[in-house]
Coordinates of C-alpha atoms in Angstrom, one line a residue:
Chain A
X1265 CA 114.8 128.4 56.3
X1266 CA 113.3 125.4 58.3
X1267 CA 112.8 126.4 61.7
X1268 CA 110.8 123.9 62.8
X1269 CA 110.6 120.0 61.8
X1270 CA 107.5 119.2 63.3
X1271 CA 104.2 117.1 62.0
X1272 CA 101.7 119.5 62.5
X1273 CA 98.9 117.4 62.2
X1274 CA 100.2 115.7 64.9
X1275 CA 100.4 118.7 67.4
X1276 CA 97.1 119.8 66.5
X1277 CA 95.7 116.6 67.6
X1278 CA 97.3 116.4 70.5
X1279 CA 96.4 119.7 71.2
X1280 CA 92.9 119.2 70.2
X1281 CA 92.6 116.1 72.8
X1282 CA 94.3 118.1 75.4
X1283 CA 91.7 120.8 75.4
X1284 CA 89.1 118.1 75.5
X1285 CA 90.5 116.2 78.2
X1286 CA 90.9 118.9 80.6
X1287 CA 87.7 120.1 79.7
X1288 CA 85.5 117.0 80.2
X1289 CA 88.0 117.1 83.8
X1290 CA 86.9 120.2 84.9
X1291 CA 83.0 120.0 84.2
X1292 CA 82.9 116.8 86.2
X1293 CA 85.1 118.3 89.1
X1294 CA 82.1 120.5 88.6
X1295 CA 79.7 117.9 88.8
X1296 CA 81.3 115.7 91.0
X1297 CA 80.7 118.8 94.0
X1298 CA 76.4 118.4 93.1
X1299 CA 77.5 114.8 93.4
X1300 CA 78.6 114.6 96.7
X1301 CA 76.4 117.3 98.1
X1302 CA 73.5 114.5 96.6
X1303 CA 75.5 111.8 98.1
X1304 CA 75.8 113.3 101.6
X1305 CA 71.9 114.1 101.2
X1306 CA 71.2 111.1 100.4
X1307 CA 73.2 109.5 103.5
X1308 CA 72.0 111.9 106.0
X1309 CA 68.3 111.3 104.6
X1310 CA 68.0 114.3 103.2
X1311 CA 67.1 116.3 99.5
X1312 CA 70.3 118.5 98.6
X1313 CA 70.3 121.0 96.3
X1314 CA 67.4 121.1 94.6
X1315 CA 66.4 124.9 93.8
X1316 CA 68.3 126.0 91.1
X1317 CA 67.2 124.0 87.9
X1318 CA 65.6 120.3 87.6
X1319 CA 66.7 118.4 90.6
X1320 CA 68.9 121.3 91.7
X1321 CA 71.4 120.5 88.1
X1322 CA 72.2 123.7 87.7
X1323 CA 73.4 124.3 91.6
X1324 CA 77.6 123.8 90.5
X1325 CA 77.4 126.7 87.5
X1326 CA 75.6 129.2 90.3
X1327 CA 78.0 127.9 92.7
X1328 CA 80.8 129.0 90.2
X1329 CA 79.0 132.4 89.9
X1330 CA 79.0 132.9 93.0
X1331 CA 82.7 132.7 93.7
X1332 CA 83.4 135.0 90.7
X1333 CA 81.7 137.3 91.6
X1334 CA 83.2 137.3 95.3
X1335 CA 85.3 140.2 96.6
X1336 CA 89.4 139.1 96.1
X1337 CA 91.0 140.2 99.1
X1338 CA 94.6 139.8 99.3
X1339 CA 95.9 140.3 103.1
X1340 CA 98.2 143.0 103.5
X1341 CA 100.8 141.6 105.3
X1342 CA 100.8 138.5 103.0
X1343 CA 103.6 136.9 100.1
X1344 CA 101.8 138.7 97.3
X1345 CA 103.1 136.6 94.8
X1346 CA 103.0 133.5 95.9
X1347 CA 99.8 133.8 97.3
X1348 CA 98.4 133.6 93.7
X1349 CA 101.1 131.6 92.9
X1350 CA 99.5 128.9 95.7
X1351 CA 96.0 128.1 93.9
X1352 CA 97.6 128.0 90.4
X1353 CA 100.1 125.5 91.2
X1354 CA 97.3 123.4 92.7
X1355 CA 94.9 123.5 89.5
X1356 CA 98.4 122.9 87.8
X1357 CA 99.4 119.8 89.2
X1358 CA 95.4 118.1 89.8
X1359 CA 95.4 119.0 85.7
X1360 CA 99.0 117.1 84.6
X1361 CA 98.2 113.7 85.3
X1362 CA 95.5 113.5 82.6
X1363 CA 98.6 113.8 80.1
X1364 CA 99.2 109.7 80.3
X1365 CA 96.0 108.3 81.2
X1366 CA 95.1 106.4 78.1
X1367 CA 91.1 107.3 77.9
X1368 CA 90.4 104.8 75.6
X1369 CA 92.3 102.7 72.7
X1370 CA 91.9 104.6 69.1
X1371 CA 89.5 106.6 67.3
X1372 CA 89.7 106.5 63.3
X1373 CA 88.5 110.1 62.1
X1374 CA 89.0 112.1 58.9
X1375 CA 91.3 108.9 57.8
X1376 CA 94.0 109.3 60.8
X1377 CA 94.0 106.9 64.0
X1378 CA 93.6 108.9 66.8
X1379 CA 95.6 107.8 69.9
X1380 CA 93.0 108.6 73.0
X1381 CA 96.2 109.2 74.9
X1382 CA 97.8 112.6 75.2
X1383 CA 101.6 110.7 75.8
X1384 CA 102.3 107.2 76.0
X1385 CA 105.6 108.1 77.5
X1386 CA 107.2 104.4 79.0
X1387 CA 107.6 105.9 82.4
X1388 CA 103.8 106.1 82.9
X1389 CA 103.4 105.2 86.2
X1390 CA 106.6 107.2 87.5
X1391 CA 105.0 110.5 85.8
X1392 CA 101.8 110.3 87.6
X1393 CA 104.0 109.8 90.9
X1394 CA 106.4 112.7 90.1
X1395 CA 102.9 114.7 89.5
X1396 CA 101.6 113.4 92.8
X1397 CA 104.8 114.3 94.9
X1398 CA 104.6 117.7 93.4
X1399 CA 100.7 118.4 94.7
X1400 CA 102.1 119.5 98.1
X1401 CA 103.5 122.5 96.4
X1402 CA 100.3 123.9 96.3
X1403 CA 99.2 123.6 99.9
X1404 CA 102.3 124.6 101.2
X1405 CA 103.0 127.4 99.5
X1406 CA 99.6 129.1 100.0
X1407 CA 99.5 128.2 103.5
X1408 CA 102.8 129.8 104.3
X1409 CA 102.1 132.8 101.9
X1410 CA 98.8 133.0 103.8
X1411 CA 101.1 134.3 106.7
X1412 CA 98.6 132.6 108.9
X1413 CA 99.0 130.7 111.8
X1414 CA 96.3 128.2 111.3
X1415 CA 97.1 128.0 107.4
X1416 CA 100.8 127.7 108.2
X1417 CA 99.4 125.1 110.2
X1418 CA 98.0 123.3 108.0
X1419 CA 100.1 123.6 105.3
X1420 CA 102.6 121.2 107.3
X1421 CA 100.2 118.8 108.3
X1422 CA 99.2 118.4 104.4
X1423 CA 102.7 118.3 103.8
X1424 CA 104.1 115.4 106.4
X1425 CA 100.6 114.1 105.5
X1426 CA 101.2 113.4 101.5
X1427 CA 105.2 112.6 102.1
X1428 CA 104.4 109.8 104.4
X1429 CA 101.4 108.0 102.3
X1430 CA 103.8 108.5 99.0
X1431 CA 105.9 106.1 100.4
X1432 CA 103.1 103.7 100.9
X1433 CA 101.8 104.3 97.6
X1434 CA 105.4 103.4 95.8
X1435 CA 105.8 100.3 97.5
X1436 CA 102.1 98.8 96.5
X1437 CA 102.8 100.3 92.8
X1438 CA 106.2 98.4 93.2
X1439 CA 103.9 95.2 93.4
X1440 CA 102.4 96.0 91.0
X1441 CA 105.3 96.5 88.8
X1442 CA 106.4 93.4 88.8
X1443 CA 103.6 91.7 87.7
X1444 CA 103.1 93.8 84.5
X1445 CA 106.6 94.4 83.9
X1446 CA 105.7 97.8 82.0
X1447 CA 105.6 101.3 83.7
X1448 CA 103.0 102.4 80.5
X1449 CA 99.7 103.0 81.7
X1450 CA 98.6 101.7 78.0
X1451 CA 100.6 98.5 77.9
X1452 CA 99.0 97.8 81.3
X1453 CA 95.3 98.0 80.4
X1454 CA 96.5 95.9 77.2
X1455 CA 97.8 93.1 78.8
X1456 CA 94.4 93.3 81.6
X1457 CA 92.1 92.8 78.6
X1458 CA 93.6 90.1 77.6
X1459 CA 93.9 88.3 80.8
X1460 CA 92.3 89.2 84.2
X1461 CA 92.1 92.0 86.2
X1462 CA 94.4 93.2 88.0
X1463 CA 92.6 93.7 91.2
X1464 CA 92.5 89.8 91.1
X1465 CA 96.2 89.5 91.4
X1466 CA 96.7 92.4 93.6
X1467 CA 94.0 92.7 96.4
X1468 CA 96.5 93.8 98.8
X1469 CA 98.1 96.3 96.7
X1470 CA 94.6 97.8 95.7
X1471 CA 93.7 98.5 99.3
X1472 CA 96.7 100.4 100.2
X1473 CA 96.8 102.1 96.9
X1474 CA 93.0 103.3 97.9
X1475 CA 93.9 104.3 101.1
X1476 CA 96.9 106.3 100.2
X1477 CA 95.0 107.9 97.2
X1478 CA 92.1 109.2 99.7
X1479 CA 95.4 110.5 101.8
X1480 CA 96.7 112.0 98.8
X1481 CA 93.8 113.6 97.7
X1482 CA 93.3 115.0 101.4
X1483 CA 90.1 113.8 101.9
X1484 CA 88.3 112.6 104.6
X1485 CA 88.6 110.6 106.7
X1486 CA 92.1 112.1 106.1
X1487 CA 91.6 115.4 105.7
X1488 CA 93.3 117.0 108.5
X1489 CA 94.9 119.9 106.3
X1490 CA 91.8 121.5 106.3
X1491 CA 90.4 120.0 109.7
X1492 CA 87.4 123.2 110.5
X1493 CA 87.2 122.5 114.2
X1494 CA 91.0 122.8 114.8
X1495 CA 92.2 125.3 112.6
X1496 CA 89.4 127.1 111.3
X1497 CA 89.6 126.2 107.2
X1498 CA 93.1 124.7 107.0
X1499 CA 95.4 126.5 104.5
X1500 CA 92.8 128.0 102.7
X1501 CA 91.4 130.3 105.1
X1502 CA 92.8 133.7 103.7
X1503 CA 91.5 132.8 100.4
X1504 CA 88.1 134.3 98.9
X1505 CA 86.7 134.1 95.7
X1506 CA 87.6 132.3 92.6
X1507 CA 91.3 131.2 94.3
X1508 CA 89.3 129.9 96.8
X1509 CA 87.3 127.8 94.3
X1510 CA 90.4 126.5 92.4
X1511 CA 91.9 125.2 95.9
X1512 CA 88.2 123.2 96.1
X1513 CA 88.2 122.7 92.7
X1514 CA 91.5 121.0 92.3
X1515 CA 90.5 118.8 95.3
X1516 CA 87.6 117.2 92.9
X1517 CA 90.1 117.5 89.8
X1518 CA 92.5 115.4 91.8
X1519 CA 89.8 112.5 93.5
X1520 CA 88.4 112.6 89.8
X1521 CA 92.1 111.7 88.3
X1522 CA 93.4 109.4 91.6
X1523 CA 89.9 107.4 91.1
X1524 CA 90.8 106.9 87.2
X1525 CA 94.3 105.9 87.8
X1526 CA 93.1 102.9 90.1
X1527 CA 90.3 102.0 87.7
X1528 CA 93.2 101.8 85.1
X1529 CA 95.6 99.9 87.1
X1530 CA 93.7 97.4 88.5
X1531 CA 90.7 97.4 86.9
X1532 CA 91.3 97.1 83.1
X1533 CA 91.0 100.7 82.5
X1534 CA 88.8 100.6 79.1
X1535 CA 88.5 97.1 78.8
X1536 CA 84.6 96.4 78.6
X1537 CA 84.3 92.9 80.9
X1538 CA 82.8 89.9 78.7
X1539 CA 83.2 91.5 75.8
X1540 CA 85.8 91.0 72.9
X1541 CA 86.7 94.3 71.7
X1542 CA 88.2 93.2 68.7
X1543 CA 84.8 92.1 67.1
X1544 CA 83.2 95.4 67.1
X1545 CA 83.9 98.6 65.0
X1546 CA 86.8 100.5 65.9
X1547 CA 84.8 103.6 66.7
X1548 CA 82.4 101.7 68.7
X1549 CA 84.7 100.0 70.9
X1550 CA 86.4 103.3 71.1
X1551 CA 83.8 105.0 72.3
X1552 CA 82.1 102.0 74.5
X1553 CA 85.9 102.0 76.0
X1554 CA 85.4 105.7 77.0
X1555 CA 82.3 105.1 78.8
X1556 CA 83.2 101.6 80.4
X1557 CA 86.7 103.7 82.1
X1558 CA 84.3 106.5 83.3
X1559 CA 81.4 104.2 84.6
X1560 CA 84.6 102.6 86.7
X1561 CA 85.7 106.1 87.9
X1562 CA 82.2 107.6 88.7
X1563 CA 82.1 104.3 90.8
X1564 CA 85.3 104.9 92.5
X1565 CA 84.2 108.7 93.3
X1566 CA 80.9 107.9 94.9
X1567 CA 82.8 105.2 97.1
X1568 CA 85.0 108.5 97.9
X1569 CA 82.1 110.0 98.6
X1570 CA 80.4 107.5 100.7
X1571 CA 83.6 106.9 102.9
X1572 CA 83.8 110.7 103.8
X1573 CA 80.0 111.0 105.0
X1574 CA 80.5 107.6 106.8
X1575 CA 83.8 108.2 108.6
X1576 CA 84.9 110.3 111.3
X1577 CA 87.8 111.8 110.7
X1578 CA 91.2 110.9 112.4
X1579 CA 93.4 112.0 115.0
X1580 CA 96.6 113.0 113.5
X1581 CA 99.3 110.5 115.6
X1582 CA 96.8 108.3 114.7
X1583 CA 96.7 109.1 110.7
X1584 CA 100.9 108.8 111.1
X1585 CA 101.0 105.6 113.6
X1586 CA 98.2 104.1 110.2
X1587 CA 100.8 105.5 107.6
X1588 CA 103.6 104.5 109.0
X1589 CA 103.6 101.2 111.3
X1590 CA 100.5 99.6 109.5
X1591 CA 100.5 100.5 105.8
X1592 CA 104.2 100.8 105.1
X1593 CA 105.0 97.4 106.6
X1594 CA 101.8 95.7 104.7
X1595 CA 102.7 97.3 101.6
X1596 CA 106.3 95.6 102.4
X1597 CA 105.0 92.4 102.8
X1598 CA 102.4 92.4 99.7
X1599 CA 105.4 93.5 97.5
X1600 CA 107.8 90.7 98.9
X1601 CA 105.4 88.4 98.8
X1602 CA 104.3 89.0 95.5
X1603 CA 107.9 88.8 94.2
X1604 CA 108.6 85.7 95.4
X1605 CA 105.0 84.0 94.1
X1606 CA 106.6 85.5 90.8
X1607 CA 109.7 84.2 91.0
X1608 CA 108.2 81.0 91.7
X1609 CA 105.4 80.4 89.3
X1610 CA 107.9 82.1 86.4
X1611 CA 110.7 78.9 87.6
Chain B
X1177 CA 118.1 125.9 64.4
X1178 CA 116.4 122.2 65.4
X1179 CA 113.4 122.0 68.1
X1180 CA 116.1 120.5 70.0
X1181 CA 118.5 123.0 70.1
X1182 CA 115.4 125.7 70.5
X1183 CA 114.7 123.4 73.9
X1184 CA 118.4 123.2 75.1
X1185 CA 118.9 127.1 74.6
X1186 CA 115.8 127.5 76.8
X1187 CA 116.4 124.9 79.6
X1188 CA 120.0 126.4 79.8
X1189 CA 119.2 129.7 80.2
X1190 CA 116.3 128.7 82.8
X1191 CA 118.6 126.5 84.9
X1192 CA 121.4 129.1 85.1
X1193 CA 118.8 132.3 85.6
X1194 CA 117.1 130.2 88.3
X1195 CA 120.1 129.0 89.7
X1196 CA 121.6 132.6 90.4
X1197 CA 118.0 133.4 91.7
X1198 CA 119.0 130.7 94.3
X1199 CA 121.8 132.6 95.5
X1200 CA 120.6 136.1 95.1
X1201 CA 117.3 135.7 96.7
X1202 CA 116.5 137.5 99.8
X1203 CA 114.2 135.0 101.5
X1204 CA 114.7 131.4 101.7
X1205 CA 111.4 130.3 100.8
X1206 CA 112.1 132.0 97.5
X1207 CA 115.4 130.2 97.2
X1208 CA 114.0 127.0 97.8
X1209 CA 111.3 127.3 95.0
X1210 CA 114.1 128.6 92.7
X1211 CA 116.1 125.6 93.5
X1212 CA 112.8 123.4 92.4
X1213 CA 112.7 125.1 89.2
X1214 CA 116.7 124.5 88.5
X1215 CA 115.8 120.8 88.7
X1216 CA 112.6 121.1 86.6
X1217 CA 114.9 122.5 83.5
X1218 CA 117.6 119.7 84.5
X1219 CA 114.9 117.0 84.2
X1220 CA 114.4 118.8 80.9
X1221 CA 117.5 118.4 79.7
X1222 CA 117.7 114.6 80.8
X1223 CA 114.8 114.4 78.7
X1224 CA 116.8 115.4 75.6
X1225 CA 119.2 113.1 76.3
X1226 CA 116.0 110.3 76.1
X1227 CA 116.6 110.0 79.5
X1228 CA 113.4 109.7 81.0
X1229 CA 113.6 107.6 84.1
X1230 CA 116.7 109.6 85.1
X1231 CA 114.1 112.8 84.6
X1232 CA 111.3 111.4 86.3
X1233 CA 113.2 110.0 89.1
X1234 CA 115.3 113.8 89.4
X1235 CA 111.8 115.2 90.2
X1236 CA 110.1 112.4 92.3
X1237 CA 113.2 112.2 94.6
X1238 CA 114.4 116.0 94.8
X1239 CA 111.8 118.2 93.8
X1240 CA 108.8 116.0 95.2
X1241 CA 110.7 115.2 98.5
X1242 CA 113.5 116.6 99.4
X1243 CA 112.8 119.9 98.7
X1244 CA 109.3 119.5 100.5
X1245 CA 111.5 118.5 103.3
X1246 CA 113.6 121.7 102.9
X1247 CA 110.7 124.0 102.5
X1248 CA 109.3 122.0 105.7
X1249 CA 112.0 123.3 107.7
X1250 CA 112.3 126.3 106.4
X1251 CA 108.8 127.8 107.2
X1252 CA 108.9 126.1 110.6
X1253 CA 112.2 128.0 111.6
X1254 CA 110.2 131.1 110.2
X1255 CA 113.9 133.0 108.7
X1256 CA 113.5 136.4 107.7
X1257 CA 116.1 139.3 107.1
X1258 CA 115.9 140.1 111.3
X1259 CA 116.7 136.9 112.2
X1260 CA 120.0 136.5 109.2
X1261 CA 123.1 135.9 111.4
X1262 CA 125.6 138.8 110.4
X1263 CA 128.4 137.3 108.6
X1264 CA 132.0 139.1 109.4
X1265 CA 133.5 140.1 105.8
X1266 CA 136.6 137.7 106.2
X1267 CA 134.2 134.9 106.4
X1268 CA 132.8 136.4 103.1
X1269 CA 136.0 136.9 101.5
X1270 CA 137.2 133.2 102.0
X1271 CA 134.2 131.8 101.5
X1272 CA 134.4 133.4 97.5
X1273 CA 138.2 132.5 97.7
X1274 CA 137.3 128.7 98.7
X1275 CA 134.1 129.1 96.1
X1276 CA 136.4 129.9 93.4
X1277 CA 138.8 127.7 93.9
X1278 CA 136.3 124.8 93.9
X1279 CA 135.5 125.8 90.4
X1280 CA 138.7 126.0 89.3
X1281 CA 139.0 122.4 90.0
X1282 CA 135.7 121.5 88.9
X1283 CA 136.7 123.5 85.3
X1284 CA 140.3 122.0 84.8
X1285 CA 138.8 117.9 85.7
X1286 CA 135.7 118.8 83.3
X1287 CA 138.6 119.7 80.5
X1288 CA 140.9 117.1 81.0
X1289 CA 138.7 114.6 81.9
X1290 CA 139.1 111.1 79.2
X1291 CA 135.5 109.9 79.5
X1292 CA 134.0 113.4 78.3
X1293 CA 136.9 114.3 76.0
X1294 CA 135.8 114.8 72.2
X1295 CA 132.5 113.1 72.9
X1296 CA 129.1 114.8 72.3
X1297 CA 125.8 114.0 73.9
X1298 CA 123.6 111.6 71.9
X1299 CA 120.7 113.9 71.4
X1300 CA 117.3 112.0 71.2
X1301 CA 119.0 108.6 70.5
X1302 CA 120.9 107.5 73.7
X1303 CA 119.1 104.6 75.4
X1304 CA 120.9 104.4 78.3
X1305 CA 119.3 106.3 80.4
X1306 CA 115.8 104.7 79.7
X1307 CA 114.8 102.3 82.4
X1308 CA 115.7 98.6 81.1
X1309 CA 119.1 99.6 80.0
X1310 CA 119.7 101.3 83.4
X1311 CA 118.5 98.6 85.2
X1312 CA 120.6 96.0 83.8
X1313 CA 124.1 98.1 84.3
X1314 CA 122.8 99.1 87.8
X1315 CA 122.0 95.4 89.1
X1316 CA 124.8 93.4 87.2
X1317 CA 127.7 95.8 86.1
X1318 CA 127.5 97.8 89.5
X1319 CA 125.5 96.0 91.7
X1320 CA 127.9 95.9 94.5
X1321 CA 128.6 99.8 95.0
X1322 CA 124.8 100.3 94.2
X1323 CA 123.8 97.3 97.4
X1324 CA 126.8 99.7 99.3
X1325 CA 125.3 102.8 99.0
X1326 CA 121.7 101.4 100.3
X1327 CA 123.5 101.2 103.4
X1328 CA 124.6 104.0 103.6
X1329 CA 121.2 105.2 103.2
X1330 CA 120.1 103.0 106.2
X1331 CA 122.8 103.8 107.9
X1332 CA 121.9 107.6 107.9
X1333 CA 118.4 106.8 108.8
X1334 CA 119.2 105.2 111.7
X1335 CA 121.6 108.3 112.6
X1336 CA 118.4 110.3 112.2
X1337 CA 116.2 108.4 114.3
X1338 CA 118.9 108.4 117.4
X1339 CA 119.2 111.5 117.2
X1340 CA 115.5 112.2 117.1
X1341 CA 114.8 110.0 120.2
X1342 CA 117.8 112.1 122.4
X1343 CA 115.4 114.0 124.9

């Protein structure tokens, strides 16, 4: 009997890449926290962490033991279940949007071509929005189960927050769209290495796109769900321990995967500039590919970084008055704009 | 049995289990979430049918938004078993009359119906649902009723806002 037709080979690959993937996400969440505590050192003319190990290297891993080894508390009069439930969903949906970022073009090992992309599904663009719309679930459900005024809070300012820069975010991607004329993250990174950028074509776009993504990502100067001075910590404030560190882990997980998104939209993804990747070794430009799409998101983080230790953080009519009367319409006008330039350069 | 079939058992019994779950849970937060997973297995199934934008689109537009919007409202009210209005049991008996009867409709069009009658689904190989082919029969074959209904969808909105701005 035949239960199963499936190429095995291919699911062990895929599974293979998966684990490495999520892996090399989560140790530089890990590192991207040493990052920014550098980073904010480093602006406020300080050293950071520099006790544990060379240059204080080691400070994430005694961070993470740290939290482990944290008391759990679960408050009494809380929704058990979906206070763990909160946390998981949040690690969940930071983790997903790795499956259709292509990483890099192909590898050629043990005689098979291996795809550096876990699913080059033709809705590419759409799946990391769908994963992005479901983020909020995460927030809002451990800030409610927190039974917490403040995290309750909280929970609906992250909420309205995220809904009202999606829309934002569509309408620039929408621009974007058009241009390409592919929702496939791969096809798009194709057609910027052979042509330009597409920051070149899309300036606009690229702006709002960044603005929305430090929304999305609830960081400052937009992080109002977890504003200290109002409302203590924001929807995390019952947590302790290790759900505590998957809330501020999935943060990093999700800056890490928002900043690689944009560097493969607009900016060619694994293309290496001035270089014709066709001239070199397979498994060289493979691997150059890699690094030249990480070098672009480590970039992207550390200008993360620099905008939250440089920017006070907004009111929240004024984060809705930016969202909705200034980025909404611009994105508007950027994508009707760029549809009629199309229209009339394709004539 | 095919991995197909394995995946359709498995997203049927998940939408129907989380579907009753809907109805039988106590709290309304609950409901809601159960209502996000109903949608998760029907984006599943689309998927089977090589539907994917229709998937995609199922869960950007109801379980990314709507059901945000729904949760929103639902932990501002704050409902719990205190607050439940008491229903009187003629209300409950008409309401499973009018329920029923619904379905018996629903059942008898579903049977009789030409467009599904002796057709099966096109597992794995219907294109119609993937975005290009959609595209064209939305913006040529039905283009009018789809421009129609964008009104209607601006037409609610502006409902919404006047009734927002009444003090």
């Amino acid at each position: 009997m035949q239960l199963l037709t499936l190429d095995f080979a291919l699911v062990l690959e895929k599974l293979i890449l998966i684990a490495i993937v999520v892996t090399i996400a989560l140790v530089i969440a890990m590192y991207s926290t040493y990052a920014e505590r550098k980073v904010a050192a480093f602006m406020q003319d300080r050293r950071g962490p520099n006790r544990a190990g060379p240059f204080g290297i080691l400070q994430p891993l005694a961070d993470g033991v740290k939290l482990f080894f944290k008391e759990e508390i679960i408050p009494s009069h809380s929704n058990r279940g979906l206070f763990v439930l909160g946390p998981a969903l949040a690690m969940l949906t930071a983790m997903m949007t790795c499956a259709v970022i292509p990483w890099g073009n192909h590898l050629e090992l043990f005689g098979r071509i291996i795809n550096l992309q876990i699913a080059d599904i033709n809705i590419g663009i759409l799946y990391v929005f769908g994963v992005v719309s479901l983020g909020v679930y995460g927030i809002m459900i451990g800030g409610w189960a927190s039974n917490n005024k403040f995290s309750l809070l909280a929970a609906l300012r992250g909420a309205s927050q995220v809904i009202s820069y999606e829309l934002a975010m569509g309408v620039s991607i929408i621009a974007l769209i058009m241009l390409t004329g592919s929702l496939s993250l791969k096809t798009i990174v194709e057609q910027q290495m052979s042509g330009y950028w597409n920051i070149i074509y899309q300036p606009l776009g690229f702006f709002i796109f960044f603005v929305c993504a430090l929304a999305e990502c609830n960081r400052a100067p937009f992080d109002l769900a977890e504003a200290e001075n109002e409302l203590n910590m924001g929807y995390h404030q019952e947590y302790s321990s290790m759900k505590l560190g998957f809330y501020l882990f999935a943060e990093y997980v999700n800056m890490f995967m928002s900043c690689t998104i944009m560097a493969t939209l607009y900016f060619g993804g694994y293309d290496i500039p001035f270089l014709n990747e066709s001239t070199l070794d397979p498994n060289l430009a493979g691997i150059l590919g890699i690094i030249a799409l990480f070098a672009k998101s480590f970039f992207l983080i550390f200008v993360f970084m620099w905008i939250r230790w440089t920017l006070p953080r907004f009111r929240y009519d004024q984060l809705m008055r930016l969202g909705w009367k200034s980025l909404i319409p611009l994105a508007l006008i950027n994508m009707v704009v760029t549809a009629l330039v199309a229209l009339w350069l394709n004539k | 049995m095919s991995t197909s079939e394995i995946l359709f058992w498995f997203l049927s019994v998940l939408a129907l289990f989380s579907a009753v779950m809907v109805l039988v849970s106590k709290n309304p937060v609950h409901s809601v979430l159960w209502l996000i997973v109903v949608f998760f297995s029907i984006s599943g199934h689309y998927l089977l049918l090589n539907a994917q934008f229709l998937a995609i689109v199922n869960i950007i537009v109801y379980a990314g938004a709507i059901m945000v919007l729904f949760l929103f409202v639902i932990m501002l009210m704050n409902l719990n078993r205190e607050s439940e209005p008491q229903k009187n049991v003629w209300m409950k008996l008409f309401g499973v009359i009018s329920g029923g009867l619904l379905l018996t409709i629903f059942v008898s069009a579903f049977r009789s119906s030409a467009d599904i009658f002796d057709k099966t689904a096109q597992l794995n190989d219907g294109d119609v649902g993937l975005i290009k082919n959609l595209g064209k029969v939305l913006f040529d074959q039905y283009a009018f009723p789809f421009e129609i209904s964008s009104v209607l969808f601006l037409s609610a909105m502006v409902g919404a806002v006047v009734i927002g701005k009444k003090e």
